[in-house]
mmCIF file with all atom_site columns, C-alpha atoms and ligand atoms in Angstrom:
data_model
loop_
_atom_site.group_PDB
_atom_site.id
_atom_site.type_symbol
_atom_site.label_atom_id
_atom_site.label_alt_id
_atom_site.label_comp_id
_atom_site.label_asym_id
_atom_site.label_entity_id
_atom_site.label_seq_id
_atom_site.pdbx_PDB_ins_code
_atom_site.Cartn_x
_atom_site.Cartn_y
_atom_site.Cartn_z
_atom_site.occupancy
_atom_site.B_iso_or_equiv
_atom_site.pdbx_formal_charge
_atom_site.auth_seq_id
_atom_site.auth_comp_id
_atom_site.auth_asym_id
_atom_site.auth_atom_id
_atom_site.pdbx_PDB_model_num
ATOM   1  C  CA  . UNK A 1 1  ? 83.581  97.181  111.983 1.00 82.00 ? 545  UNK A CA  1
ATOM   2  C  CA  . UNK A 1 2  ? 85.143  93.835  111.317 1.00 84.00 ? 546  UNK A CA  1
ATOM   3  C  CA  . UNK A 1 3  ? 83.388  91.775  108.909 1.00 88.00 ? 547  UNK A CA  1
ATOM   4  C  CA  . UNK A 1 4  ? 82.209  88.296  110.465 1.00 92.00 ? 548  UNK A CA  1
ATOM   5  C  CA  . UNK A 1 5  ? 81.518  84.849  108.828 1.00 93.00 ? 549  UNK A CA  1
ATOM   6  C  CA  . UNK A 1 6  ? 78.760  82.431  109.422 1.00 95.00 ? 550  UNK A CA  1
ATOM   7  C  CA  . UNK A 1 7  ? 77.843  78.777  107.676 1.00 94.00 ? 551  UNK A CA  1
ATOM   8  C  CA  . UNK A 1 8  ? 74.694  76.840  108.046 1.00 94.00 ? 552  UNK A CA  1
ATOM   9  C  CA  . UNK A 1 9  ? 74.345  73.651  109.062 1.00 92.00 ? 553  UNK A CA  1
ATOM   10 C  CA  . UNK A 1 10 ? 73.075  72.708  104.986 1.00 92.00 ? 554  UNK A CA  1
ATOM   11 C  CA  . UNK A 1 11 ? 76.076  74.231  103.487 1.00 91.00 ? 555  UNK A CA  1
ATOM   12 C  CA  . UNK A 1 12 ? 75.277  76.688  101.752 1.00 92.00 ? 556  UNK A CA  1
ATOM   13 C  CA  . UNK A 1 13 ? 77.384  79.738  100.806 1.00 92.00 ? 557  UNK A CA  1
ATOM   14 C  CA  . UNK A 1 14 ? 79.197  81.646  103.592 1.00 92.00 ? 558  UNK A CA  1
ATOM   15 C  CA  . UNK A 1 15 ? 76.941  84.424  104.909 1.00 93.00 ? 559  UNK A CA  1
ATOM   16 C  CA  . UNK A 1 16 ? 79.411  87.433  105.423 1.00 93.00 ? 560  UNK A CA  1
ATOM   17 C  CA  . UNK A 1 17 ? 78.437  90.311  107.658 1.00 93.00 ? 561  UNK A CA  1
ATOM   18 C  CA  . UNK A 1 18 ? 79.856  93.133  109.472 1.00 92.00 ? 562  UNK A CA  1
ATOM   19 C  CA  . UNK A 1 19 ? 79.322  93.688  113.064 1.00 93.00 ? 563  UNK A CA  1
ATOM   20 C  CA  . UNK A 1 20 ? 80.523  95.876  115.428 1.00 93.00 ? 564  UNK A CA  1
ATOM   21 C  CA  . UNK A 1 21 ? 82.825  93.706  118.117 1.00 91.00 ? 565  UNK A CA  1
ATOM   22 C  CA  . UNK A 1 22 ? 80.502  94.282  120.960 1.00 93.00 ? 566  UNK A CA  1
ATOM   23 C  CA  . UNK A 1 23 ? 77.514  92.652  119.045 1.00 93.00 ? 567  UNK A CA  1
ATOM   24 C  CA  . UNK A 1 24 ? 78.406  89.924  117.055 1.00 93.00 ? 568  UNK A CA  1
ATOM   25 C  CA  . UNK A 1 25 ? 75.957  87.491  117.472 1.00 94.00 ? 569  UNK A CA  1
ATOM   26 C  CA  . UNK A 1 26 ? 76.893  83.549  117.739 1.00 93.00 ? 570  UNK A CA  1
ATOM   27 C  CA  . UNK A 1 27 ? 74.237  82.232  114.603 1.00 94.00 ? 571  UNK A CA  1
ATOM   28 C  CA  . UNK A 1 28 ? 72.651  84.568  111.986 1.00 95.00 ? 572  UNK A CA  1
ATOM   29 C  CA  . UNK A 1 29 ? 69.782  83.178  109.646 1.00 94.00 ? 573  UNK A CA  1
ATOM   30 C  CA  . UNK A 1 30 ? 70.666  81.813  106.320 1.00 94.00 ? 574  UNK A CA  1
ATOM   31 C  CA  . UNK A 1 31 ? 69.365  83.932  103.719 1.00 93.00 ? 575  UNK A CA  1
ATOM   32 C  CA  . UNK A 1 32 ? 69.583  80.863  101.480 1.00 94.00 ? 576  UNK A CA  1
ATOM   33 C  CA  . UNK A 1 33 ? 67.876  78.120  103.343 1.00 94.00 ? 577  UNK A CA  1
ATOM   34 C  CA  . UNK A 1 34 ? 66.330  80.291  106.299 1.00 93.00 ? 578  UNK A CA  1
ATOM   35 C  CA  . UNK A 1 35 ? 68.384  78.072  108.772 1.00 94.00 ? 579  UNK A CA  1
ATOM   36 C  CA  . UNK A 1 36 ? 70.538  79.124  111.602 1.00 95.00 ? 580  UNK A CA  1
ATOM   37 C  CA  . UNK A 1 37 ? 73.998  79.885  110.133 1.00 95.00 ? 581  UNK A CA  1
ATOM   38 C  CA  . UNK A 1 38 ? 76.893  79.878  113.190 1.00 95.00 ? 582  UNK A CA  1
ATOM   39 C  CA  . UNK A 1 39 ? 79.702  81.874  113.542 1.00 95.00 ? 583  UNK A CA  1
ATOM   40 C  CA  . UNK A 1 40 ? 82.980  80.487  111.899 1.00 93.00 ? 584  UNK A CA  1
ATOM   41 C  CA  . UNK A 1 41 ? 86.012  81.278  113.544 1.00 89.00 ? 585  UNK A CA  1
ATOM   42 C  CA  . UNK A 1 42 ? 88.942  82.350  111.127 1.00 82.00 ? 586  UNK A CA  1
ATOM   43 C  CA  . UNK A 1 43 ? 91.951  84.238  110.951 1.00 79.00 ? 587  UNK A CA  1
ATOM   44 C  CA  . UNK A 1 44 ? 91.683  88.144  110.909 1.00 74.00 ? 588  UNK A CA  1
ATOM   45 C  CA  . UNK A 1 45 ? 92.250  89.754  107.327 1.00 68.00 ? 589  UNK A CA  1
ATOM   46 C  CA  . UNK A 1 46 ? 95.528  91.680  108.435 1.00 69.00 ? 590  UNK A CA  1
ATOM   47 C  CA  . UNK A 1 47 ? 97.322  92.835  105.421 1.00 62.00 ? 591  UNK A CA  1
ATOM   48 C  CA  . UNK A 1 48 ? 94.503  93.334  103.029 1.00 66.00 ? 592  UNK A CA  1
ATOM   49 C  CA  . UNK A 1 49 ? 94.382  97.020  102.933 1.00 71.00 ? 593  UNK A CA  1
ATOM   50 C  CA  . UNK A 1 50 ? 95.771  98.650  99.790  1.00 74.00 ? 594  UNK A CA  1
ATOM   51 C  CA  . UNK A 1 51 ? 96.492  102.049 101.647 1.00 80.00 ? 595  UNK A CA  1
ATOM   52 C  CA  . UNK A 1 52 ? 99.876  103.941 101.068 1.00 85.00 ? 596  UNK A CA  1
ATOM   53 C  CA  . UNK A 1 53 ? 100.619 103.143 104.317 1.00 82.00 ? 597  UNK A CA  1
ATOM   54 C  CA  . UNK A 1 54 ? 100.013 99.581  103.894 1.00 83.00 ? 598  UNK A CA  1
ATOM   55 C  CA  . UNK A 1 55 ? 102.216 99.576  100.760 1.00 84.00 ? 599  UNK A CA  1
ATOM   56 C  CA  . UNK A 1 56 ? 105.167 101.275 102.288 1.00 85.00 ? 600  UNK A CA  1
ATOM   57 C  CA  . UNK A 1 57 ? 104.812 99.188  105.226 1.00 83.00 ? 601  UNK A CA  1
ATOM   58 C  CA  . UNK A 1 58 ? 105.055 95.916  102.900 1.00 81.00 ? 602  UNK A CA  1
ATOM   59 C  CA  . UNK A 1 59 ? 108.045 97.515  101.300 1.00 82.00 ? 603  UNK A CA  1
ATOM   60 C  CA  . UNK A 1 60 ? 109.613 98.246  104.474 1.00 85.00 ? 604  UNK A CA  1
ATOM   61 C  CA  . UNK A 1 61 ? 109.150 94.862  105.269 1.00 83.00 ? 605  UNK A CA  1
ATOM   62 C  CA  . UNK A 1 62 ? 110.224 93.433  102.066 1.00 80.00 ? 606  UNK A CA  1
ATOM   63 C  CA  . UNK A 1 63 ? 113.523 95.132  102.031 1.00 81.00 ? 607  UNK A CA  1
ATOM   64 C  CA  . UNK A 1 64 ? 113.713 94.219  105.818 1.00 80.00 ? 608  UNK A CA  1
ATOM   65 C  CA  . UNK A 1 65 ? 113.743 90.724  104.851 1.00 78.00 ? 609  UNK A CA  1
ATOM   66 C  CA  . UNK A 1 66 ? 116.037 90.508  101.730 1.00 80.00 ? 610  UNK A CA  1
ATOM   67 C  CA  . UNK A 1 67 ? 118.222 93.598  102.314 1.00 78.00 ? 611  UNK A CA  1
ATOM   68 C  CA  . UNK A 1 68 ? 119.891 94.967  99.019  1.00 78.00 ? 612  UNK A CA  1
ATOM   69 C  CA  . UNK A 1 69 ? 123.548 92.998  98.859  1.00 81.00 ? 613  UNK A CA  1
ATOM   70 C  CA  . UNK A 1 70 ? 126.443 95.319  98.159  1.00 81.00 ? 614  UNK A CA  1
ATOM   71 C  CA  . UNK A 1 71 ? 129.335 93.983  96.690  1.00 85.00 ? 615  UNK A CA  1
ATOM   72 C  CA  . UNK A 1 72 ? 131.477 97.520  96.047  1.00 83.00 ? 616  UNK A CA  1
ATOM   73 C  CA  . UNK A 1 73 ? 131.854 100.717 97.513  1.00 81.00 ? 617  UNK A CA  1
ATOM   74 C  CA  . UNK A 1 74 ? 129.544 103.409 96.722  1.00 76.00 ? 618  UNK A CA  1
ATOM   75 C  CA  . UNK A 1 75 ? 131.296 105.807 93.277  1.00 77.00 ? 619  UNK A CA  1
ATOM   76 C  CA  . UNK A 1 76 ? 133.141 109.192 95.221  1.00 73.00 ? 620  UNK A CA  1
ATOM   77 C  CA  . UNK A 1 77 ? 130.360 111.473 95.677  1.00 66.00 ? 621  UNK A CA  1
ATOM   78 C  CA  . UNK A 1 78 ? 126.628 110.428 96.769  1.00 62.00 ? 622  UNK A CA  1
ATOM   79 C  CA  . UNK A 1 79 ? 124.509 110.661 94.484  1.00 63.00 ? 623  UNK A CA  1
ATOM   80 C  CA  . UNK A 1 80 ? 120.629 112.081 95.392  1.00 61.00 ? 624  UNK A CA  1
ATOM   81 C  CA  . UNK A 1 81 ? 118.662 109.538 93.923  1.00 63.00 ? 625  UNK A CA  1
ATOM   82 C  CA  . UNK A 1 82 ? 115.693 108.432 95.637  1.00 58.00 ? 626  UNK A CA  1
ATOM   83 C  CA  . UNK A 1 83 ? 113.456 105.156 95.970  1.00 63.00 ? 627  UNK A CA  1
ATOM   84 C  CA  . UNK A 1 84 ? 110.178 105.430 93.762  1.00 68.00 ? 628  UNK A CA  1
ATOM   85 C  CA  . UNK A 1 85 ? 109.021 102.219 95.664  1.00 78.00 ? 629  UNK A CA  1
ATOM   86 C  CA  . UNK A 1 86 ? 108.003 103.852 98.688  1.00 82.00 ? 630  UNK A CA  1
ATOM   87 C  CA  . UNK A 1 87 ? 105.479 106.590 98.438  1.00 84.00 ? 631  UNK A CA  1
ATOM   88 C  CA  . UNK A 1 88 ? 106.772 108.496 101.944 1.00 86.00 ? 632  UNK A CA  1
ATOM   89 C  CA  . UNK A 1 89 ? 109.803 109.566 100.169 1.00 81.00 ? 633  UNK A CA  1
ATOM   90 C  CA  . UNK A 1 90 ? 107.749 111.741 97.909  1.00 82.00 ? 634  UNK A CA  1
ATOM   91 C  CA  . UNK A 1 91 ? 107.267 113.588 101.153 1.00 85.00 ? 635  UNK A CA  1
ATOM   92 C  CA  . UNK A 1 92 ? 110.984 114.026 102.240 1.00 85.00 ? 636  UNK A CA  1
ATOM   93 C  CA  . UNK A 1 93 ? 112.812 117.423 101.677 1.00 86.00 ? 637  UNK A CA  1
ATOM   94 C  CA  . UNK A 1 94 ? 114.279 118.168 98.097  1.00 80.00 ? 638  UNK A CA  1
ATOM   95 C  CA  . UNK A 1 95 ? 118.161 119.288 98.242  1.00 77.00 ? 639  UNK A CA  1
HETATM 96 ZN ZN1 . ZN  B 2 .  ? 71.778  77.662  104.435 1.00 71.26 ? 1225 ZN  B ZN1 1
#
């Protein structure tokens, strides 16, 4: 369930709470003054999760944005090594 944001007209704190889409209401009571706190509209939290996934998706992002600049061939042979930064590559087959 996202989590939803409300302000009273006093201005007190921001009254955070989590409903499910379907029910969000369009004013919640303050708990602070008692008043009727409406619904702020703001941007969704995208990008705030600190999964695995999240992180190798940032990475692949990252490296999408700035790619690695190669100014010489590779040495004769490849060599195996593997990226530490991403977490999938844990998962990939061993030679
Ligand atoms: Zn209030």
């Amino acid at each position: 369930m996202p989590t939803y944001s409300f302000r009273c007209a006093q201005r007190c704190a921001p009254v955070e709470q989590r409903f499910a889409m379907a029910d969000v209401p369009g004013e919640v009571s303050c708990p602070e003054c008692g008043e009727a706190a409406a619904r702020q509209i703001s941007s969704p939290a995208l990008g705030r999760g600190n999964s695995v996934a999240m992180k190798a998706h940032d990475a692949s992002r990252a490296t999408a944005a700035t790619p690695a600049v190669v100014s010489s061939l590779p040495a004769a042979g490849r060599s195996a090594t593997r990226t530490t930064s991403n977490p999938l590559h844990r998962r990939l087959p061993r030679p």
